[in-house]
C-alpha positions as MATLAB code, in Angstrom:
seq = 'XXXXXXXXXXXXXXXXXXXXXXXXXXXXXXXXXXXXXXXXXXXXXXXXXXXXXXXXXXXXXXXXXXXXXXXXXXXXXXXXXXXXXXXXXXXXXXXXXXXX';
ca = [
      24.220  157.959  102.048;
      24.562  155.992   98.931;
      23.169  158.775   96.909;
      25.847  160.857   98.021;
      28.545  158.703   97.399;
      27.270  157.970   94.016;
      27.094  162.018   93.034;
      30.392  162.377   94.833;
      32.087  159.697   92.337;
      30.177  161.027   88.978;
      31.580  164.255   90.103;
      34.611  163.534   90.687;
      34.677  160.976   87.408;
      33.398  164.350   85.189;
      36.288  166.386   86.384;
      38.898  163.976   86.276;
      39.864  166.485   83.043;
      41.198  169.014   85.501;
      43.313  166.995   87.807;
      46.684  167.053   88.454;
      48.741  164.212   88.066;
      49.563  164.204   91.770;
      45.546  164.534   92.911;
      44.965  161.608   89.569;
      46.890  159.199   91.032;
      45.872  160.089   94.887;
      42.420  159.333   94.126;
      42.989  155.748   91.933;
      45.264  155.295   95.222;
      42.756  156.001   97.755;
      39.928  154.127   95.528;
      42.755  151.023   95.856;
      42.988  151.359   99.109;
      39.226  151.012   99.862;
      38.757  148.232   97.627;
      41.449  146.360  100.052;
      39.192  147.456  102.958;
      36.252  145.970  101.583;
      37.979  142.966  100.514;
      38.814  142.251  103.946;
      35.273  143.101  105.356;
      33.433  140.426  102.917;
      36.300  137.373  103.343;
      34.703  138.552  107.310;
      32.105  138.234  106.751;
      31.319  141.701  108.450;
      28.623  143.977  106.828;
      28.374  147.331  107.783;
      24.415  148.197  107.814;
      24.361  151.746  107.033;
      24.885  151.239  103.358;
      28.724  152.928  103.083;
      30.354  149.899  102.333;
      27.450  148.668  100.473;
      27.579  151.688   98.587;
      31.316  151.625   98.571;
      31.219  148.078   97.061;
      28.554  148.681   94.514;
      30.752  151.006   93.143;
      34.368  149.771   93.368;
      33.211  145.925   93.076;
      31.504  143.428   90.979;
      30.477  140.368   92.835;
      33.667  141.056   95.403;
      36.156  141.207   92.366;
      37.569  144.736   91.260;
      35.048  146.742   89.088;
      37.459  146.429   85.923;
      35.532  149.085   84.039;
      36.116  152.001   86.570;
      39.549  150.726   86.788;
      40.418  150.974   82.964;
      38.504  153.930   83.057;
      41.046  155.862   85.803;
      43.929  154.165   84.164;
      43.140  155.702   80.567;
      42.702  158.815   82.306;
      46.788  158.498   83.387;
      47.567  157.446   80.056;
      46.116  160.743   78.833;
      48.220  162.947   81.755;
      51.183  160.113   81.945;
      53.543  163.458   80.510;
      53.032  165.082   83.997;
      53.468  162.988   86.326;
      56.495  163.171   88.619;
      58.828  160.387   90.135;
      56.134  160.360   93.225;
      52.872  160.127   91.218;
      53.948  157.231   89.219;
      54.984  155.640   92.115;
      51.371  155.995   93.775;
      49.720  154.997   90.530;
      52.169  151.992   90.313;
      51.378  150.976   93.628;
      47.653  151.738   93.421;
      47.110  149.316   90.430;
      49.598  146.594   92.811;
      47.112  146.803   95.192;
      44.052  145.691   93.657;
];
């Protein structure tokens, strides 16, 4: 499953290009919103053991602290669309960067 999760993220990461503002700041919302989730699961001490969250983790953490680089990399990807995006997508990417 980890596989999948990792080809699911390059893809989505090479096509970032042709997303709207509203689906650009979903995503860095929903990516937030899982690195709560996992937050919670390690201060557990709960570990899933079908590699999701480890996959999940790997990806969205480093060492249980926000993966900074994917971060900056979503957030210059705003910058680059920040002309489009309405009242509501702001909001979400506002709130998306609050959260982690």
């Amino acid at each position: 499953m980890g596989s999948h999760i990792n080809q699911l993220f390059e893809h989505t990461q090479s096509s970032l290009k042709t997303f709207g503002s509203k689906d650009l700041s979903q995503a860095i919302y929903n990516m937030a919103k899982l690195v709560v989730i996992l937050r919670k699961s390690h201060s557990s001490g709960y570990n899933r053991t079908d590699g999701i969250a480890s996959s999940l983790s790997n990806l969205l953490l480093k060492n249980g602290r926000v993966n900074d680089d994917l971060f900056l990399f979503l957030a210059n990807a705003s910058v680059r669309e920040m002309n489009r995006f309405n009242a509501q997508s702001l909001s979400n990417l506002a709130y998306a960067y609050a959260l982690i």
